[in-house]
Amino acid sequence: MKDIAVEGISRRWGEAAAVDDVSFTVAAGTLVALLGPSGCGKSTTLRLIAGLDQPSAGRIRIGGADVTGLPPARRGIAMVFQSYALFPHLSVAENILFGLKVRRVEPAERADRLRRVADMLGLAALLDRKPSQLSGGQQQRVALARAIVAEAAVCLMDEPLSNLDAQLRLEMRREIRALQTRLGMTMIYVTHDQSEAMTMADRIILMRAGRIEQNATPAEIYGRPATGFAGRFVGTPPMNVIPAAAAAGLPGLQPPAGPHTLLLGIRPEAVRLDPAGLPAEVVAAEYLGADTLVETRLGGSPFVARFAGRVEARTGDVLRLGWGPEAAHWFDTGTDRRMN
Amino acid sequence: MTTRARDTLIGWALLAPAMTLLVAFTHWPALASLIESFYSTARPRRPARFVGTANYEQILADPVFWQAFSNNLLYAAGTIPVSIALAILMAVWVNDRIPGRTFARVAYFTPTVLPMIAVANIWLFFFTPGYGLLEQITGAFGLPSHNWLGSPETALAAVTVVAIWKEAGFFMIFYLAALQAIPPVLAEAASLEGASRWTFFRRVQFPLLMPTTLFVLINAVINAFRMIDQIIVMTRGGPDNATTLVLFYIYQVGFSFWDTAYAAALTVVLLALLGLVAFVQYGILERRVHYR
């Protein structure tokens, strides 16, 4: 098992920095998700760790060794690409064995490892097929198999599930996480899907515009988002972030002292109907079965509330909304930083 | 008139101009050649008459045809593998991120743009005994003078070199297009696995280029057997028929000796040969080609 340390890496193209002074560590045998909207630098960070791209500044260590200048093949990593990058003219078996053949592993051992990996991922019956004869999910498994068969201590994943349908994605999430735990791999998993990051990762590194917004466990990032952006990005529906003034009339609301103009973040699921609460005009209501999402306007700002079960709310109705004091997240209007 | 009938009519009307040209100048002449090959050549006092397979029997017994045929095989064996290998090499090279690659691409493609007549004349100068470019170079090293196009031993090889020079750049364009259709992520995946540049080429790029290779190969074979302008400019088939290729021989028989019936029979043989080769190539290679 190997850990990964990224120390102050940047990647610039001329003036623009895709990755700007990013540092983090990944403990051996854990899964860290690099999460963020498209263009936030998460994929570039992964490519820098893989060695497919060279950083403009900073160092990368894998298992303590500085690999910054090494070619990808000598970093002891495996990688799964978003498009799978399967060789279209080679059979499934040949695809999986490609790296082992390049590295001149003994044929007997190759066969042995192929069988093990194929059994593990349920590919045994498909070994003679070409990638074009496989479904998306099967191709995904082949890509995984190719990464696993290398028995590298570190596995990098670049949005591996984004080309699959929703149902399959849920299945593969569990499967990848189970494999990662079972094989004790250190894994960096790039995704723009916060639910993927929440369900799979030991830690989430949330990125925005080339910088790290927050590096925390899923529970922390949900419970104590470091910025308004983090609050809005993690959780569905996203956190309501409104100017503090819009909620000024609510009794028991205690904004942190200071000269700052504040934003108030309230998770939709923390909102409850409260006769003493603030009046909010209903804009729309969506009934989802287990709960109802009610979109309202509160003090002029859009505000979504989530109630368990079915709530009768018609457009134009006025609801009184409240929340516990522990549900309030305060952010600075200027810096977006958490204040409480 | 129903819509359907009108559509059909319009369809045929649109096809007609191209169809007329094809029928008048391709299909009918081909058929006419086939028919004519079974007749004797018409002379002023002796009209053509049916001679059965006499023309074909003559071909079998014609030493010049056999020499032209073996010349052509040598010419094909010399030009095709070398120009394809060069084309792949150049394409792989100018496909990579090298400085000045646009210039390199243009430079490689230039010979294709030049008309063969011009190319042949340039190379005539290169090969000229005494003061040609080649002679000047070999002379600088103190080597004896040699008449490259004038000696039966070297004339065919000299002509072959020119064809390679002209064709490689043309084939390169097809390979370049095919290489650019290969997703770059495959190269990244291979480099993660530790594949060298050569391994990546041998195991990934070359197999993925097979459809292009098949296409280029068939074109190269056809080109090799229909080469004529270069021969006319450079050697006129000489010396002593050393550079006479099949199509040039047909041209000579048909338009120098005016034995049109015999030329027609030779043409039919050439067409049948080319058809056979294309058929075999598709039949054998098709199964080994991976199409995406």
PDB file of C-alpha atoms in Angstrom, chain A residues 49-329:
ATOM      1  CA  ILE A  49      -0.392  12.592 -10.775  1.00  0.00           C
ATOM      2  CA  ALA A  50      -0.510  10.017 -13.580  1.00  0.00           C
ATOM      3  CA  GLY A  51       2.363  11.719 -15.382  1.00  0.00           C
ATOM      4  CA  LEU A  52       0.337  12.283 -18.557  1.00  0.00           C
ATOM      5  CA  ASP A  53       0.962  15.972 -18.072  1.00  0.00           C
ATOM      6  CA  GLN A  54       3.833  17.841 -16.425  1.00  0.00           C
ATOM      7  CA  PRO A  55       3.242  20.326 -13.589  1.00  0.00           C
ATOM      8  CA  SER A  56       4.546  23.879 -13.990  1.00  0.00           C
ATOM      9  CA  ALA A  57       5.460  23.816 -10.298  1.00  0.00           C
ATOM     10  CA  GLY A  58       5.294  21.500  -7.314  1.00  0.00           C
ATOM     11  CA  ARG A  59       6.098  17.875  -6.523  1.00  0.00           C
ATOM     12  CA  ILE A  60       4.263  14.604  -6.453  1.00  0.00           C
ATOM     13  CA  ARG A  61       5.249  11.728  -4.184  1.00  0.00           C
ATOM     14  CA  ILE A  62       3.902   8.215  -4.394  1.00  0.00           C
ATOM     15  CA  GLY A  63       4.826   5.898  -1.528  1.00  0.00           C
ATOM     16  CA  GLY A  64       7.343   8.472  -0.369  1.00  0.00           C
ATOM     17  CA  ALA A  65       9.261   8.521  -3.663  1.00  0.00           C
ATOM     18  CA  ASP A  66       9.362  11.699  -5.724  1.00  0.00           C
ATOM     19  CA  VAL A  67       7.802  10.778  -9.080  1.00  0.00           C
ATOM     20  CA  THR A  68       7.428  14.306 -10.466  1.00  0.00           C
ATOM     21  CA  GLY A  69       9.843  13.732 -13.352  1.00  0.00           C
ATOM     22  CA  LEU A  70       9.085  10.074 -13.998  1.00  0.00           C
ATOM     23  CA  PRO A  71       7.174   8.787 -17.032  1.00  0.00           C
ATOM     24  CA  PRO A  72       3.706   7.318 -16.276  1.00  0.00           C
ATOM     25  CA  ALA A  73       4.850   3.714 -16.570  1.00  0.00           C
ATOM     26  CA  ARG A  74       7.416   4.094 -13.798  1.00  0.00           C
ATOM     27  CA  ARG A  75       5.067   5.577 -11.226  1.00  0.00           C
ATOM     28  CA  GLY A  76       3.472   2.287 -10.225  1.00  0.00           C
ATOM     29  CA  ILE A  77      -0.042   3.387 -11.031  1.00  0.00           C
ATOM     30  CA  ALA A  78      -3.031   2.090 -12.947  1.00  0.00           C
ATOM     31  CA  MET A  79      -5.651   4.320 -14.476  1.00  0.00           C
ATOM     32  CA  VAL A  80      -9.190   4.048 -15.754  1.00  0.00           C
ATOM     33  CA  PHE A  81     -10.194   6.626 -18.349  1.00  0.00           C
ATOM     34  CA  GLN A  82     -13.575   8.217 -18.828  1.00  0.00           C
ATOM     35  CA  SER A  83     -13.774   6.816 -22.373  1.00  0.00           C
ATOM     36  CA  TYR A  84     -12.257   3.498 -21.107  1.00  0.00           C
ATOM     37  CA  ALA A  85      -9.483   3.723 -23.755  1.00  0.00           C
ATOM     38  CA  LEU A  86      -9.902   0.069 -24.712  1.00  0.00           C
ATOM     39  CA  PHE A  87      -7.954  -1.049 -27.774  1.00  0.00           C
ATOM     40  CA  PRO A  88     -10.755  -1.631 -30.292  1.00  0.00           C
ATOM     41  CA  HIS A  89      -8.938  -4.285 -32.335  1.00  0.00           C
ATOM     42  CA  LEU A  90      -7.961  -6.446 -29.368  1.00  0.00           C
ATOM     43  CA  SER A  91     -10.141  -8.974 -27.580  1.00  0.00           C
ATOM     44  CA  VAL A  92     -11.121  -8.460 -23.974  1.00  0.00           C
ATOM     45  CA  ALA A  93      -8.392 -10.859 -22.855  1.00  0.00           C
ATOM     46  CA  GLU A  94      -5.773  -9.076 -24.987  1.00  0.00           C
ATOM     47  CA  ASN A  95      -6.883  -5.723 -23.645  1.00  0.00           C
ATOM     48  CA  ILE A  96      -6.535  -6.892 -20.062  1.00  0.00           C
ATOM     49  CA  LEU A  97      -3.170  -8.527 -20.732  1.00  0.00           C
ATOM     50  CA  PHE A  98      -1.728  -5.654 -22.774  1.00  0.00           C
ATOM     51  CA  GLY A  99       0.317  -4.218 -19.930  1.00  0.00           C
ATOM     52  CA  LEU A 100       1.488  -7.597 -18.647  1.00  0.00           C
ATOM     53  CA  LYS A 101       2.757  -8.507 -22.102  1.00  0.00           C
ATOM     54  CA  VAL A 102       4.538  -5.180 -22.433  1.00  0.00           C
ATOM     55  CA  ARG A 103       6.153  -5.828 -19.057  1.00  0.00           C
ATOM     56  CA  ARG A 104       7.067  -9.366 -20.143  1.00  0.00           C
ATOM     57  CA  VAL A 105       5.263 -11.197 -17.367  1.00  0.00           C
ATOM     58  CA  GLU A 106       5.543 -15.006 -17.698  1.00  0.00           C
ATOM     59  CA  PRO A 107       2.708 -16.550 -19.765  1.00  0.00           C
ATOM     60  CA  ALA A 108       1.715 -18.885 -16.927  1.00  0.00           C
ATOM     61  CA  GLU A 109       1.401 -16.023 -14.475  1.00  0.00           C
ATOM     62  CA  ARG A 110      -0.416 -13.922 -17.084  1.00  0.00           C
ATOM     63  CA  ALA A 111      -3.022 -16.624 -17.556  1.00  0.00           C
ATOM     64  CA  ASP A 112      -3.374 -16.969 -13.833  1.00  0.00           C
ATOM     65  CA  ARG A 113      -3.884 -13.265 -13.217  1.00  0.00           C
ATOM     66  CA  LEU A 114      -6.251 -12.973 -16.168  1.00  0.00           C
ATOM     67  CA  ARG A 115      -8.429 -15.747 -14.786  1.00  0.00           C
ATOM     68  CA  ARG A 116      -8.505 -14.199 -11.334  1.00  0.00           C
ATOM     69  CA  VAL A 117      -9.428 -10.748 -12.571  1.00  0.00           C
ATOM     70  CA  ALA A 118     -11.970 -12.066 -15.066  1.00  0.00           C
ATOM     71  CA  ASP A 119     -13.694 -14.047 -12.308  1.00  0.00           C
ATOM     72  CA  MET A 120     -13.610 -11.074  -9.972  1.00  0.00           C
ATOM     73  CA  LEU A 121     -15.364  -8.835 -12.508  1.00  0.00           C
ATOM     74  CA  GLY A 122     -17.572 -11.433 -14.172  1.00  0.00           C
ATOM     75  CA  LEU A 123     -15.808 -11.207 -17.521  1.00  0.00           C
ATOM     76  CA  ALA A 124     -14.915 -14.894 -17.897  1.00  0.00           C
ATOM     77  CA  ALA A 125     -17.513 -15.488 -20.609  1.00  0.00           C
ATOM     78  CA  LEU A 126     -16.550 -12.391 -22.592  1.00  0.00           C
ATOM     79  CA  LEU A 127     -12.800 -12.830 -22.954  1.00  0.00           C
ATOM     80  CA  ASP A 128     -12.875 -13.483 -26.703  1.00  0.00           C
ATOM     81  CA  ARG A 129     -15.147 -10.569 -27.574  1.00  0.00           C
ATOM     82  CA  LYS A 130     -14.053  -7.292 -29.079  1.00  0.00           C
ATOM     83  CA  PRO A 131     -14.876  -4.098 -27.146  1.00  0.00           C
ATOM     84  CA  SER A 132     -17.422  -3.114 -29.812  1.00  0.00           C
ATOM     85  CA  GLN A 133     -19.402  -6.252 -28.985  1.00  0.00           C
ATOM     86  CA  LEU A 134     -19.768  -5.239 -25.346  1.00  0.00           C
ATOM     87  CA  SER A 135     -22.282  -3.030 -23.582  1.00  0.00           C
ATOM     88  CA  GLY A 136     -21.121   0.157 -21.871  1.00  0.00           C
ATOM     89  CA  GLY A 137     -21.126  -1.521 -18.481  1.00  0.00           C
ATOM     90  CA  GLN A 138     -19.109  -4.456 -19.749  1.00  0.00           C
ATOM     91  CA  GLN A 139     -16.572  -2.130 -21.368  1.00  0.00           C
ATOM     92  CA  GLN A 140     -16.303  -0.356 -18.042  1.00  0.00           C
ATOM     93  CA  ARG A 141     -15.530  -3.684 -16.353  1.00  0.00           C
ATOM     94  CA  VAL A 142     -12.834  -4.458 -18.904  1.00  0.00           C
ATOM     95  CA  ALA A 143     -11.233  -1.082 -18.225  1.00  0.00           C
ATOM     96  CA  LEU A 144     -11.372  -1.853 -14.498  1.00  0.00           C
ATOM     97  CA  ALA A 145      -9.917  -5.298 -15.083  1.00  0.00           C
ATOM     98  CA  ARG A 146      -7.054  -3.814 -17.062  1.00  0.00           C
ATOM     99  CA  ALA A 147      -6.312  -1.478 -14.164  1.00  0.00           C
ATOM    100  CA  ILE A 148      -6.579  -4.182 -11.523  1.00  0.00           C
ATOM    101  CA  VAL A 149      -4.554  -6.851 -13.310  1.00  0.00           C
ATOM    102  CA  ALA A 150      -1.486  -4.622 -13.091  1.00  0.00           C
ATOM    103  CA  GLU A 151      -1.684  -5.028  -9.294  1.00  0.00           C
ATOM    104  CA  ALA A 152      -0.511  -1.464  -8.886  1.00  0.00           C
ATOM    105  CA  ALA A 153      -0.806  -0.018  -5.412  1.00  0.00           C
ATOM    106  CA  VAL A 154      -2.357   3.166  -6.745  1.00  0.00           C
ATOM    107  CA  CYS A 155      -5.356   3.396  -9.044  1.00  0.00           C
ATOM    108  CA  LEU A 156      -6.506   6.631 -10.659  1.00  0.00           C
ATOM    109  CA  MET A 157     -10.026   6.978 -12.009  1.00  0.00           C
ATOM    110  CA  ASP A 158     -11.103   9.751 -14.346  1.00  0.00           C
ATOM    111  CA  GLU A 159     -14.899   9.991 -14.237  1.00  0.00           C
ATOM    112  CA  PRO A 160     -15.167   6.262 -14.888  1.00  0.00           C
ATOM    113  CA  LEU A 161     -18.932   6.056 -14.563  1.00  0.00           C
ATOM    114  CA  SER A 162     -20.073   9.129 -16.435  1.00  0.00           C
ATOM    115  CA  ASN A 163     -20.851   7.206 -19.645  1.00  0.00           C
ATOM    116  CA  LEU A 164     -23.153   4.710 -17.932  1.00  0.00           C
ATOM    117  CA  ASP A 165     -26.862   4.912 -17.284  1.00  0.00           C
ATOM    118  CA  ALA A 166     -28.092   5.773 -13.797  1.00  0.00           C
ATOM    119  CA  GLN A 167     -28.957   2.245 -12.696  1.00  0.00           C
ATOM    120  CA  LEU A 168     -25.601   0.813 -13.757  1.00  0.00           C
ATOM    121  CA  ARG A 169     -23.795   3.712 -12.145  1.00  0.00           C
ATOM    122  CA  LEU A 170     -25.249   2.825  -8.744  1.00  0.00           C
ATOM    123  CA  GLU A 171     -24.135  -0.788  -9.147  1.00  0.00           C
ATOM    124  CA  MET A 172     -20.632   0.069 -10.325  1.00  0.00           C
ATOM    125  CA  ARG A 173     -20.151   2.534  -7.482  1.00  0.00           C
ATOM    126  CA  ARG A 174     -20.591  -0.217  -4.947  1.00  0.00           C
ATOM    127  CA  GLU A 175     -18.495  -2.600  -6.963  1.00  0.00           C
ATOM    128  CA  ILE A 176     -15.552  -0.221  -7.361  1.00  0.00           C
ATOM    129  CA  ARG A 177     -15.637   0.679  -3.688  1.00  0.00           C
ATOM    130  CA  ALA A 178     -15.758  -3.006  -2.717  1.00  0.00           C
ATOM    131  CA  LEU A 179     -12.820  -3.826  -5.009  1.00  0.00           C
ATOM    132  CA  GLN A 180     -10.814  -0.901  -3.709  1.00  0.00           C
ATOM    133  CA  THR A 181     -11.319  -1.979  -0.093  1.00  0.00           C
ATOM    134  CA  ARG A 182     -10.711  -5.645  -0.813  1.00  0.00           C
ATOM    135  CA  LEU A 183      -7.500  -5.072  -2.769  1.00  0.00           C
ATOM    136  CA  GLY A 184      -6.332  -2.316  -0.432  1.00  0.00           C
ATOM    137  CA  MET A 185      -5.679   0.063  -3.335  1.00  0.00           C
ATOM    138  CA  THR A 186      -5.021   3.732  -2.836  1.00  0.00           C
ATOM    139  CA  MET A 187      -7.494   5.365  -5.169  1.00  0.00           C
ATOM    140  CA  ILE A 188      -8.075   8.859  -6.483  1.00  0.00           C
ATOM    141  CA  TYR A 189     -11.442   9.145  -8.074  1.00  0.00           C
ATOM    142  CA  VAL A 190     -12.348  12.157 -10.203  1.00  0.00           C
ATOM    143  CA  THR A 191     -16.030  12.961 -10.503  1.00  0.00           C
ATOM    144  CA  HIS A 192     -18.411  15.849 -10.948  1.00  0.00           C
ATOM    145  CA  ASP A 193     -21.215  13.880  -9.340  1.00  0.00           C
ATOM    146  CA  GLN A 194     -21.421  14.786  -5.667  1.00  0.00           C
ATOM    147  CA  SER A 195     -23.508  11.743  -4.792  1.00  0.00           C
ATOM    148  CA  GLU A 196     -20.775   9.502  -6.226  1.00  0.00           C
ATOM    149  CA  ALA A 197     -18.192  11.271  -4.104  1.00  0.00           C
ATOM    150  CA  MET A 198     -20.398  11.171  -0.991  1.00  0.00           C
ATOM    151  CA  THR A 199     -21.156   7.470  -1.230  1.00  0.00           C
ATOM    152  CA  MET A 200     -17.737   6.151  -2.218  1.00  0.00           C
ATOM    153  CA  ALA A 201     -15.035   8.339  -0.772  1.00  0.00           C
ATOM    154  CA  ASP A 202     -13.172   8.304   2.525  1.00  0.00           C
ATOM    155  CA  ARG A 203     -12.360  11.946   1.896  1.00  0.00           C
ATOM    156  CA  ILE A 204     -13.611  14.452  -0.624  1.00  0.00           C
ATOM    157  CA  ILE A 205     -11.418  17.132  -2.110  1.00  0.00           C
ATOM    158  CA  LEU A 206     -13.730  19.753  -3.528  1.00  0.00           C
ATOM    159  CA  MET A 207     -12.097  21.889  -6.212  1.00  0.00           C
ATOM    160  CA  ARG A 208     -13.090  25.132  -7.819  1.00  0.00           C
ATOM    161  CA  ALA A 209     -11.236  27.191 -10.430  1.00  0.00           C
ATOM    162  CA  GLY A 210      -7.991  25.272  -9.992  1.00  0.00           C
ATOM    163  CA  ARG A 211      -7.911  25.493  -6.198  1.00  0.00           C
ATOM    164  CA  ILE A 212      -9.028  23.297  -3.334  1.00  0.00           C
ATOM    165  CA  GLU A 213     -12.244  24.576  -1.800  1.00  0.00           C
ATOM    166  CA  GLN A 214     -12.417  22.005   0.965  1.00  0.00           C
ATOM    167  CA  ASN A 215     -10.656  18.765   1.858  1.00  0.00           C
ATOM    168  CA  ALA A 216     -12.729  16.798   4.357  1.00  0.00           C
ATOM    169  CA  THR A 217     -14.685  13.626   5.008  1.00  0.00           C
ATOM    170  CA  PRO A 218     -18.108  13.375   3.349  1.00  0.00           C
ATOM    171  CA  ALA A 219     -19.812  13.921   6.713  1.00  0.00           C
ATOM    172  CA  GLU A 220     -17.777  17.040   7.438  1.00  0.00           C
ATOM    173  CA  ILE A 221     -18.202  18.504   4.003  1.00  0.00           C
ATOM    174  CA  TYR A 222     -21.955  18.058   4.279  1.00  0.00           C
ATOM    175  CA  GLY A 223     -22.219  19.075   7.929  1.00  0.00           C
ATOM    176  CA  ARG A 224     -19.753  21.968   7.949  1.00  0.00           C
ATOM    177  CA  PRO A 225     -19.144  23.204   4.400  1.00  0.00           C
ATOM    178  CA  ALA A 226     -16.126  25.498   4.399  1.00  0.00           C
ATOM    179  CA  THR A 227     -17.620  27.869   1.845  1.00  0.00           C
ATOM    180  CA  GLY A 228     -20.983  28.766   0.417  1.00  0.00           C
ATOM    181  CA  PHE A 229     -19.874  27.071  -2.796  1.00  0.00           C
ATOM    182  CA  ALA A 230     -19.164  23.816  -0.937  1.00  0.00           C
ATOM    183  CA  GLY A 231     -22.579  24.043   0.678  1.00  0.00           C
ATOM    184  CA  ARG A 232     -24.300  24.470  -2.652  1.00  0.00           C
ATOM    185  CA  PHE A 233     -22.239  21.833  -4.468  1.00  0.00           C
ATOM    186  CA  VAL A 234     -22.710  18.967  -2.019  1.00  0.00           C
ATOM    187  CA  GLY A 235     -26.209  17.762  -1.239  1.00  0.00           C
ATOM    188  CA  THR A 236     -29.359  17.535  -3.335  1.00  0.00           C
ATOM    189  CA  PRO A 237     -31.236  19.747  -3.603  1.00  0.00           C
ATOM    190  CA  PRO A 238     -28.413  22.226  -2.955  1.00  0.00           C
ATOM    191  CA  MET A 239     -28.166  24.311   0.184  1.00  0.00           C
ATOM    192  CA  ASN A 240     -30.109  27.583   0.137  1.00  0.00           C
ATOM    193  CA  VAL A 241     -27.639  30.426   0.474  1.00  0.00           C
ATOM    194  CA  ILE A 242     -29.452  33.732   1.002  1.00  0.00           C
ATOM    195  CA  PRO A 243     -28.449  37.178   2.260  1.00  0.00           C
ATOM    196  CA  ALA A 244     -28.645  37.199   6.052  1.00  0.00           C
ATOM    197  CA  ALA A 245     -30.965  40.199   5.903  1.00  0.00           C
ATOM    198  CA  ALA A 246     -33.639  38.137   4.195  1.00  0.00           C
ATOM    199  CA  ALA A 247     -33.997  35.992   7.317  1.00  0.00           C
ATOM    200  CA  ALA A 248     -33.464  38.728   9.880  1.00  0.00           C
ATOM    201  CA  GLY A 249     -36.903  38.414  11.424  1.00  0.00           C
ATOM    202  CA  LEU A 250     -36.537  34.829  12.631  1.00  0.00           C
ATOM    203  CA  PRO A 251     -36.390  34.559  16.422  1.00  0.00           C
ATOM    204  CA  GLY A 252     -33.383  32.662  17.806  1.00  0.00           C
ATOM    205  CA  LEU A 253     -31.193  33.402  14.816  1.00  0.00           C
ATOM    206  CA  GLN A 254     -27.741  34.384  16.053  1.00  0.00           C
ATOM    207  CA  PRO A 255     -25.383  35.604  13.359  1.00  0.00           C
ATOM    208  CA  PRO A 256     -21.709  35.591  14.377  1.00  0.00           C
ATOM    209  CA  ALA A 257     -20.511  38.974  15.533  1.00  0.00           C
ATOM    210  CA  GLY A 258     -18.301  41.060  13.289  1.00  0.00           C
ATOM    211  CA  PRO A 259     -18.297  43.710  10.655  1.00  0.00           C
ATOM    212  CA  HIS A 260     -19.006  41.303   7.797  1.00  0.00           C
ATOM    213  CA  THR A 261     -21.984  41.197   5.506  1.00  0.00           C
ATOM    214  CA  LEU A 262     -23.233  37.668   5.873  1.00  0.00           C
ATOM    215  CA  LEU A 263     -24.849  34.967   3.813  1.00  0.00           C
ATOM    216  CA  LEU A 264     -27.007  32.396   5.510  1.00  0.00           C
ATOM    217  CA  GLY A 265     -26.952  28.796   4.326  1.00  0.00           C
ATOM    218  CA  ILE A 266     -29.845  26.494   5.186  1.00  0.00           C
ATOM    219  CA  ARG A 267     -30.144  22.943   3.870  1.00  0.00           C
ATOM    220  CA  PRO A 268     -33.609  22.288   2.404  1.00  0.00           C
ATOM    221  CA  GLU A 269     -33.959  19.213   4.596  1.00  0.00           C
ATOM    222  CA  ALA A 270     -33.362  21.285   7.758  1.00  0.00           C
ATOM    223  CA  VAL A 271     -36.378  23.495   7.037  1.00  0.00           C
ATOM    224  CA  ARG A 272     -39.628  22.764   8.890  1.00  0.00           C
ATOM    225  CA  LEU A 273     -43.071  24.312   9.035  1.00  0.00           C
ATOM    226  CA  ASP A 274     -43.106  26.611  12.035  1.00  0.00           C
ATOM    227  CA  PRO A 275     -46.022  28.927  12.999  1.00  0.00           C
ATOM    228  CA  ALA A 276     -43.460  31.360  14.416  1.00  0.00           C
ATOM    229  CA  GLY A 277     -41.284  31.178  11.296  1.00  0.00           C
ATOM    230  CA  LEU A 278     -40.716  33.476   8.348  1.00  0.00           C
ATOM    231  CA  PRO A 279     -43.383  33.898   5.679  1.00  0.00           C
ATOM    232  CA  ALA A 280     -42.435  32.391   2.307  1.00  0.00           C
ATOM    233  CA  GLU A 281     -44.514  32.476  -0.834  1.00  0.00           C
ATOM    234  CA  VAL A 282     -44.806  29.175  -2.708  1.00  0.00           C
ATOM    235  CA  VAL A 283     -43.573  29.260  -6.296  1.00  0.00           C
ATOM    236  CA  ALA A 284     -43.832  25.570  -7.095  1.00  0.00           C
ATOM    237  CA  ALA A 285     -44.080  22.218  -5.377  1.00  0.00           C
ATOM    238  CA  GLU A 286     -42.693  18.888  -6.511  1.00  0.00           C
ATOM    239  CA  TYR A 287     -44.019  15.737  -4.941  1.00  0.00           C
ATOM    240  CA  LEU A 288     -41.344  13.001  -5.036  1.00  0.00           C
ATOM    241  CA  GLY A 289     -43.097  10.242  -3.108  1.00  0.00           C
ATOM    242  CA  ALA A 290     -40.992  10.056   0.045  1.00  0.00           C
ATOM    243  CA  ASP A 291     -40.895  13.809   0.309  1.00  0.00           C
ATOM    244  CA  THR A 292     -41.981  17.069  -1.267  1.00  0.00           C
ATOM    245  CA  LEU A 293     -39.755  19.842  -2.542  1.00  0.00           C
ATOM    246  CA  VAL A 294     -41.335  23.250  -2.176  1.00  0.00           C
ATOM    247  CA  GLU A 295     -39.758  26.139  -4.006  1.00  0.00           C
ATOM    248  CA  THR A 296     -40.530  29.437  -2.356  1.00  0.00           C
ATOM    249  CA  ARG A 297     -39.424  33.027  -2.202  1.00  0.00           C
ATOM    250  CA  LEU A 298     -38.221  34.094   1.215  1.00  0.00           C
ATOM    251  CA  GLY A 299     -37.478  37.778   1.677  1.00  0.00           C
ATOM    252  CA  GLY A 300     -37.009  38.106  -2.079  1.00  0.00           C
ATOM    253  CA  SER A 301     -34.567  35.177  -2.444  1.00  0.00           C
ATOM    254  CA  PRO A 302     -35.349  31.749  -3.939  1.00  0.00           C
ATOM    255  CA  PHE A 303     -35.536  29.227  -1.118  1.00  0.00           C
ATOM    256  CA  VAL A 304     -36.201  25.490  -1.354  1.00  0.00           C
ATOM    257  CA  ALA A 305     -37.632  23.441   1.477  1.00  0.00           C
ATOM    258  CA  ARG A 306     -37.866  19.696   1.683  1.00  0.00           C
ATOM    259  CA  PHE A 307     -40.616  18.122   3.750  1.00  0.00           C
ATOM    260  CA  ALA A 308     -41.163  14.454   4.509  1.00  0.00           C
ATOM    261  CA  GLY A 309     -44.258  12.985   2.918  1.00  0.00           C
ATOM    262  CA  ARG A 310     -46.855  14.974   1.068  1.00  0.00           C
ATOM    263  CA  VAL A 311     -47.358  18.656   1.763  1.00  0.00           C
ATOM    264  CA  GLU A 312     -50.247  20.573   0.273  1.00  0.00           C
ATOM    265  CA  ALA A 313     -48.762  23.744  -1.163  1.00  0.00           C
ATOM    266  CA  ARG A 314     -50.171  25.633  -4.127  1.00  0.00           C
ATOM    267  CA  THR A 315     -48.510  28.432  -6.005  1.00  0.00           C
ATOM    268  CA  GLY A 316     -49.219  31.682  -4.185  1.00  0.00           C
ATOM    269  CA  ASP A 317     -49.759  30.082  -0.760  1.00  0.00           C
ATOM    270  CA  VAL A 318     -47.749  31.546   2.081  1.00  0.00           C
ATOM    271  CA  LEU A 319     -45.963  29.053   4.355  1.00  0.00           C
ATOM    272  CA  ARG A 320     -44.228  29.874   7.602  1.00  0.00           C
ATOM    273  CA  LEU A 321     -40.743  28.358   7.614  1.00  0.00           C
ATOM    274  CA  GLY A 322     -38.244  27.887  10.416  1.00  0.00           C
ATOM    275  CA  TRP A 323     -35.165  25.867  11.360  1.00  0.00           C
ATOM    276  CA  GLY A 324     -33.089  24.995  14.393  1.00  0.00           C
ATOM    277  CA  PRO A 325     -30.187  27.241  15.311  1.00  0.00           C
ATOM    278  CA  GLU A 326     -27.717  24.412  14.572  1.00  0.00           C
ATOM    279  CA  ALA A 327     -28.940  24.339  10.945  1.00  0.00           C
ATOM    280  CA  ALA A 328     -27.630  27.823  10.179  1.00  0.00           C
ATOM    281  CA  HIS A 329     -24.382  28.024   8.198  1.00  0.00           C
TER     282      HIS A 329
END
